Coordinates of C-alpha atoms and ligand atoms in Angstrom, one line a residue:
M1 CA -21.1 -30.5 -68.8
V2 CA -19.9 -29.8 -65.3
V3 CA -22.0 -29.7 -62.2
V4 CA -20.7 -27.2 -59.7
L5 CA -21.9 -28.0 -56.2
K6 CA -22.5 -25.5 -53.4
P7 CA -19.6 -25.1 -51.0
G8 CA -20.0 -27.4 -48.0
S9 CA -22.1 -30.1 -49.8
S10 CA -22.1 -33.3 -47.8
P11 CA -20.7 -36.6 -49.0
E12 CA -24.3 -37.8 -49.2
E13 CA -25.3 -34.9 -51.4
V14 CA -22.3 -35.5 -53.7
A15 CA -23.3 -39.2 -54.0
Q16 CA -26.9 -38.3 -54.8
V17 CA -25.8 -36.0 -57.6
A18 CA -23.5 -38.8 -59.0
R19 CA -26.3 -41.3 -58.7
T20 CA -28.8 -39.1 -60.6
I21 CA -26.3 -38.6 -63.4
R22 CA -25.7 -42.4 -63.7
E23 CA -29.4 -43.2 -63.6
L24 CA -29.8 -41.0 -66.7
G25 CA -27.2 -43.1 -68.5
F26 CA -24.2 -40.8 -68.2
S27 CA -21.0 -41.4 -66.3
A28 CA -20.2 -39.1 -63.3
H29 CA -16.6 -38.0 -62.4
V30 CA -16.4 -36.4 -59.0
S31 CA -13.5 -34.0 -58.4
E32 CA -13.0 -32.5 -55.0
G33 CA -11.1 -29.3 -54.6
L34 CA -10.2 -27.4 -51.5
E35 CA -13.2 -25.1 -51.7
R36 CA -15.8 -27.0 -53.7
T37 CA -16.7 -30.2 -55.5
V38 CA -17.4 -30.4 -59.2
V39 CA -18.9 -33.4 -61.0
G40 CA -18.2 -34.0 -64.6
V41 CA -21.0 -35.5 -66.8
V42 CA -19.7 -37.5 -69.7
G43 CA -21.5 -39.6 -72.3
S44 CA -24.3 -39.2 -74.8
A45 CA -27.0 -41.5 -73.6
A46 CA -30.1 -39.5 -72.6
S47 CA -31.0 -36.0 -73.6
R48 CA -29.0 -33.2 -72.0
D49 CA -32.0 -31.2 -71.1
E50 CA -33.4 -34.0 -69.1
V51 CA -30.1 -34.2 -67.1
M52 CA -30.0 -30.5 -66.6
Q53 CA -33.5 -30.4 -65.2
A54 CA -33.0 -33.4 -62.9
L55 CA -29.8 -32.0 -61.5
L56 CA -31.0 -28.4 -61.0
A57 CA -33.8 -29.8 -58.9
L58 CA -31.2 -31.1 -56.4
D59 CA -30.4 -28.8 -53.4
A60 CA -26.6 -29.2 -53.6
V61 CA -26.3 -28.1 -57.2
E62 CA -25.2 -24.5 -57.6
R63 CA -25.0 -24.3 -61.4
I64 CA -24.2 -26.3 -64.5
V65 CA -21.5 -25.3 -66.9
P66 CA -21.5 -26.6 -70.4
V67 CA -18.1 -27.8 -71.7
S68 CA -17.8 -27.0 -75.4
S69 CA -14.4 -28.8 -75.9
P70 CA -14.5 -32.3 -77.3
Y71 CA -12.3 -33.5 -74.4
K72 CA -14.2 -33.5 -71.1
L73 CA -12.2 -35.4 -68.5
A74 CA -9.0 -33.7 -69.6
S75 CA -10.5 -30.3 -69.5
S76 CA -9.6 -27.9 -66.7
A77 CA -13.3 -27.1 -66.4
H78 CA -13.9 -30.7 -65.2
H79 CA -11.6 -30.4 -62.3
A80 CA -11.7 -28.5 -59.1
A81 CA -7.9 -28.6 -58.8
R82 CA -4.8 -29.3 -60.9
T83 CA -3.9 -32.9 -61.0
R84 CA -0.8 -34.1 -59.2
V85 CA 0.8 -37.3 -60.6
R86 CA 2.9 -39.2 -58.1
V87 CA 5.3 -41.6 -59.8
S88 CA 7.2 -42.2 -56.6
Q89 CA 7.9 -40.5 -53.3
D90 CA 10.5 -38.3 -55.0
C91 CA 8.9 -37.9 -58.4
V92 CA 5.8 -35.9 -58.5
F93 CA 4.4 -33.8 -61.4
G94 CA 1.9 -30.9 -60.9
G95 CA 1.1 -28.4 -58.2
D96 CA 4.3 -26.8 -56.9
A97 CA 6.5 -29.8 -57.8
F98 CA 9.1 -29.7 -60.5
S99 CA 10.6 -33.1 -61.4
V100 CA 13.2 -34.1 -63.9
I101 CA 13.4 -37.5 -65.6
A102 CA 16.8 -38.2 -67.1
G103 CA 18.7 -41.1 -68.7
P104 CA 19.8 -42.4 -72.1
C105 CA 17.7 -42.6 -75.2
S106 CA 18.1 -46.4 -75.2
V107 CA 19.2 -48.9 -72.6
E108 CA 22.4 -50.4 -74.0
S109 CA 24.0 -52.4 -71.2
E110 CA 23.6 -52.8 -67.4
E111 CA 26.7 -50.8 -66.8
Q112 CA 25.6 -48.0 -69.0
I113 CA 22.1 -47.6 -67.3
V114 CA 23.3 -48.1 -63.8
S115 CA 26.1 -45.6 -64.1
T116 CA 23.7 -43.1 -65.7
A117 CA 21.2 -43.6 -63.0
L118 CA 23.7 -42.9 -60.3
A119 CA 25.0 -39.8 -62.1
V120 CA 21.6 -38.3 -62.8
R121 CA 20.4 -38.9 -59.3
A122 CA 23.5 -37.2 -57.9
A123 CA 22.7 -34.2 -60.2
G124 CA 19.1 -34.0 -58.8
A125 CA 16.9 -36.0 -61.2
S126 CA 14.0 -37.9 -59.7
A127 CA 13.3 -40.5 -62.3
L128 CA 15.3 -42.6 -64.8
R129 CA 14.4 -42.9 -68.4
G130 CA 15.7 -45.4 -71.0
G131 CA 14.1 -47.1 -74.0
A132 CA 14.0 -50.9 -74.1
Y133 CA 11.6 -51.0 -77.0
K134 CA 12.6 -48.3 -79.5
P135 CA 10.4 -46.8 -82.2
R136 CA 13.0 -46.3 -85.0
T137 CA 12.4 -44.7 -88.4
S138 CA 14.5 -47.5 -90.0
P139 CA 13.8 -51.2 -89.3
Y140 CA 17.6 -51.6 -89.7
S141 CA 18.4 -49.3 -86.7
F142 CA 18.9 -50.6 -83.2
Q143 CA 15.4 -51.6 -81.9
G144 CA 16.3 -51.8 -78.2
L145 CA 17.3 -54.7 -75.8
Q146 CA 13.6 -55.4 -75.1
E147 CA 13.0 -57.4 -71.9
T148 CA 16.8 -57.6 -71.2
G149 CA 16.7 -53.8 -71.3
L150 CA 13.9 -53.8 -68.8
Q151 CA 15.9 -56.0 -66.5
F152 CA 18.8 -53.6 -66.6
L153 CA 16.4 -50.7 -65.8
A154 CA 15.2 -52.7 -62.8
A155 CA 18.8 -53.1 -61.7
A156 CA 19.4 -49.4 -62.1
R157 CA 16.3 -48.6 -60.0
E158 CA 17.7 -51.0 -57.3
A159 CA 21.1 -49.3 -57.4
S160 CA 19.8 -45.7 -57.4
G161 CA 16.3 -45.7 -55.9
L162 CA 15.1 -43.8 -59.0
A163 CA 11.6 -44.5 -60.5
V164 CA 11.8 -46.0 -64.0
V165 CA 10.1 -44.4 -67.0
T166 CA 10.2 -46.4 -70.2
E167 CA 8.3 -46.5 -73.5
L168 CA 5.5 -48.9 -74.2
L169 CA 5.3 -49.4 -78.0
D170 CA 2.7 -52.2 -78.4
P171 CA -0.3 -53.4 -76.3
R172 CA 1.2 -56.9 -76.6
H173 CA 4.2 -55.8 -74.4
L174 CA 2.0 -54.2 -71.7
E175 CA 2.2 -57.0 -69.2
T176 CA 6.0 -57.3 -69.5
V177 CA 6.7 -53.6 -69.4
D178 CA 4.2 -53.2 -66.5
R179 CA 6.4 -55.6 -64.4
Y180 CA 9.4 -53.3 -64.6
A181 CA 8.2 -49.7 -65.2
D182 CA 6.9 -47.1 -62.7
M183 CA 5.5 -45.0 -65.5
F184 CA 4.6 -45.9 -69.1
Q185 CA 5.9 -43.6 -71.8
I186 CA 3.7 -43.3 -74.8
G187 CA 5.8 -42.0 -77.6
A188 CA 5.0 -39.3 -80.2
R189 CA 4.5 -41.9 -82.9
N190 CA 1.9 -43.7 -80.8
M191 CA 0.0 -40.7 -79.5
Q192 CA -3.0 -41.7 -81.6
N193 CA -2.7 -45.5 -81.2
F194 CA -6.1 -45.6 -79.6
E195 CA -5.9 -49.3 -78.6
L196 CA -2.6 -48.7 -76.8
L197 CA -4.1 -45.6 -75.0
K198 CA -7.1 -47.7 -73.9
E199 CA -4.8 -50.4 -72.5
V200 CA -2.7 -48.0 -70.4
G201 CA -6.0 -46.3 -69.4
R202 CA -7.1 -49.6 -67.9
S203 CA -3.9 -49.9 -65.9
R204 CA -3.4 -47.7 -62.8
K205 CA 0.2 -46.8 -63.6
P206 CA 1.1 -43.2 -64.4
V207 CA 1.4 -42.4 -68.1
L208 CA 3.7 -39.9 -69.8
L209 CA 1.9 -38.9 -73.0
K210 CA 4.2 -37.4 -75.6
R211 CA 2.6 -35.0 -78.1
G212 CA 2.5 -36.4 -81.7
M213 CA 4.9 -34.6 -83.9
S214 CA 2.0 -33.4 -86.1
A215 CA -0.7 -33.3 -83.5
T216 CA -2.7 -30.2 -82.6
I217 CA -3.1 -29.4 -78.9
E218 CA -6.7 -30.5 -79.2
E219 CA -5.7 -33.9 -80.7
W220 CA -3.2 -34.3 -77.9
L221 CA -5.8 -33.6 -75.2
M222 CA -8.2 -36.0 -77.0
A223 CA -5.4 -38.7 -76.7
A224 CA -5.3 -38.0 -73.0
E225 CA -9.1 -38.3 -72.9
Y226 CA -8.7 -41.9 -74.1
V227 CA -6.6 -42.7 -71.1
L228 CA -8.7 -40.8 -68.6
S229 CA -12.0 -42.3 -69.9
E230 CA -10.7 -45.8 -69.1
G231 CA -10.3 -44.7 -65.4
N232 CA -6.6 -43.8 -65.3
D233 CA -6.2 -40.1 -64.3
Q234 CA -2.5 -40.3 -63.7
V235 CA -1.5 -38.7 -67.0
V236 CA 1.4 -36.3 -67.6
L237 CA 1.6 -34.5 -71.0
C238 CA 4.9 -34.0 -72.7
E239 CA 5.7 -31.4 -75.4
R240 CA 8.5 -32.8 -77.4
G241 CA 8.6 -30.6 -80.5
I242 CA 6.5 -30.5 -83.6
R243 CA 7.2 -30.7 -87.3
T244 CA 7.6 -27.4 -89.0
F245 CA 9.3 -26.1 -92.2
E246 CA 12.5 -25.4 -90.0
Q247 CA 15.4 -27.7 -90.6
A248 CA 18.0 -26.3 -88.2
T249 CA 16.5 -28.3 -85.4
R250 CA 15.1 -31.8 -85.4
S251 CA 11.7 -30.5 -84.4
T252 CA 10.4 -27.1 -83.3
L253 CA 9.8 -26.9 -79.5
D254 CA 6.4 -25.4 -79.1
L255 CA 6.8 -23.7 -75.8
S256 CA 3.5 -21.8 -76.1
A257 CA 1.8 -25.2 -76.3
V258 CA 3.0 -25.9 -72.7
V259 CA 1.1 -22.9 -71.4
V260 CA -1.9 -23.5 -73.6
A261 CA -2.2 -27.1 -72.5
Q262 CA -1.9 -26.1 -68.8
Q263 CA -4.7 -23.6 -69.3
L264 CA -7.0 -26.0 -71.2
S265 CA -6.3 -29.0 -69.0
H266 CA -5.7 -29.8 -65.3
L267 CA -3.0 -32.3 -66.3
P268 CA 0.7 -31.5 -65.6
V269 CA 2.8 -30.7 -68.7
I270 CA 6.5 -31.3 -69.0
V271 CA 9.1 -30.7 -71.8
D272 CA 11.5 -32.9 -73.7
P273 CA 14.2 -30.6 -75.0
S274 CA 16.2 -33.5 -76.3
Q275 CA 13.9 -34.9 -78.9
A276 CA 12.7 -31.4 -79.7
S277 CA 16.1 -29.9 -80.7
G278 CA 18.1 -33.0 -81.7
R279 CA 21.2 -31.1 -80.6
A280 CA 23.0 -31.4 -77.3
S281 CA 24.0 -27.7 -77.3
L282 CA 20.4 -26.6 -77.3
V283 CA 19.2 -28.8 -74.5
A284 CA 20.2 -26.6 -71.5
P285 CA 18.9 -23.3 -72.9
L286 CA 15.5 -24.9 -73.8
S287 CA 15.3 -26.6 -70.4
R288 CA 15.9 -23.2 -68.7
A289 CA 13.2 -21.6 -70.9
A290 CA 10.7 -24.5 -70.2
C291 CA 11.3 -24.2 -66.4
A292 CA 11.0 -20.4 -66.5
L293 CA 7.6 -20.5 -68.3
G294 CA 6.1 -22.8 -65.8
A295 CA 6.4 -26.3 -67.2
D296 CA 5.9 -29.0 -64.5
G297 CA 9.1 -30.8 -65.3
L298 CA 11.6 -32.1 -67.9
I299 CA 12.7 -35.3 -69.5
V300 CA 16.3 -35.1 -70.7
E301 CA 18.5 -37.6 -72.5
V302 CA 21.9 -38.3 -70.7
H303 CA 24.5 -40.8 -71.7
P304 CA 27.9 -41.8 -70.3
D305 CA 29.5 -41.4 -73.7
P306 CA 27.1 -39.7 -76.2
P307 CA 29.2 -40.1 -79.4
R308 CA 29.0 -43.9 -78.9
A309 CA 25.3 -44.0 -78.2
R310 CA 23.3 -46.5 -80.2
S311 CA 20.4 -44.0 -80.8
D312 CA 20.1 -40.2 -80.7
A313 CA 23.9 -39.7 -80.2
Q314 CA 23.8 -36.0 -81.2
Q315 CA 21.3 -34.9 -78.6
Q316 CA 22.4 -36.7 -75.4
L317 CA 24.2 -34.8 -72.7
R318 CA 27.3 -36.0 -70.8
F319 CA 27.0 -36.3 -67.0
D320 CA 28.8 -33.0 -66.4
Q321 CA 26.6 -31.1 -68.9
F322 CA 23.5 -32.5 -67.2
A323 CA 24.8 -31.5 -63.8
D324 CA 25.3 -27.9 -65.0
L325 CA 21.8 -27.9 -66.5
M326 CA 20.3 -29.1 -63.2
R327 CA 22.0 -26.4 -61.3
D328 CA 20.5 -23.6 -63.4
V329 CA 17.1 -25.2 -63.6
Q330 CA 16.9 -25.7 -59.9
H331 CA 17.7 -22.0 -59.4
I332 CA 14.9 -21.0 -61.7
A333 CA 12.5 -23.4 -60.2
Q334 CA 13.2 -22.1 -56.7
T335 CA 12.8 -18.5 -57.8
L336 CA 9.3 -19.5 -59.1
H337 CA 8.5 -21.2 -55.8
R338 CA 8.5 -24.6 -57.4
L339 CA 10.0 -27.4 -55.4
P340 CA 12.7 -29.2 -57.4
R341 CA 12.5 -32.9 -56.6
Ligands
PEP401 C1 12.4 -40.9 -76.9 O1 12.0 -40.4 -75.9 O2 13.5 -41.5 -77.0 C2 11.5 -40.9 -78.1 C3 11.6 -41.7 -79.0 O3 10.6 -39.8 -78.0 P1 9.5 -39.3 -79.0 O4 8.4 -40.3 -78.9 O5 9.1 -38.0 -78.4 O6 10.1 -39.2 -80.3
MN402 MN1 15.6 -40.5 -78.1

């Protein structure tokens, strides 16, 4: 349930509401908006009626709204305003920001990642992606350069000033990846790896949470709930295509899920047109569509020489193709009063 406080409630009154909730064995999550404060009540300790009665007796409480969804902290009802996730000065998701993460599927060499970082920055990207630990369908495929790849990413950050987004595959790698990354990417295959979600929830670093390829929107938001419930509210959702009967594309980009997730949740939602389509020729049109319907950003695969890429060669864009994409997307973002970063 969500406790809506009267406009103008004092900090003492907010603290008293939170204390009352905690005394009854629940946790209280205070969210301050421009006009009013709401307090989310999460947990299942004491009886709900008891909590309702105790809270309605407080002066500052205007009303109590039950939240019927299984996710609470991820629900838009629990938040007075949309969440903004700040990865760096230049890379912000949510609100009027529109940010683009770009870079190769995998980090392959220092030269490859540094040259890509400089090219995508020049085109207007605000963060660099690149997998150092790769979740591959075949154990015989390239698995990533691991910590060496992370070091190359750090060199690329140094050279370009771009924030680094990279996938965390396994809780055992957390400390290492944490040393190099500015944002943890949780991949589609790990969306329901609950131990991993709890670990990144305990960190305070922003998390990019991909939608599982067979996950419903509710399951996706429940995965976000795992991260939020550990105290990390810096979560960006990423729609990356789902499995359907269609074979022409690698996955089917579920654009309506972007809007649905934005309606159900206060978290920013971005789109990965590269994993979704699996084909370079579809990446720009899908990016334009995602921007036009109000997505909070994009993550796009870009490689200096796509045919020679060690993973996902078919879907990566050349530098010039990415620059064209950015030009169009920035036009659309500006038309919609979003600030391209
Ligand atoms: C990737 O971004 O390279 C990737 C493996 O993504 P996903 O988890 O969405 O398949
Ligand atoms: Mn990829």
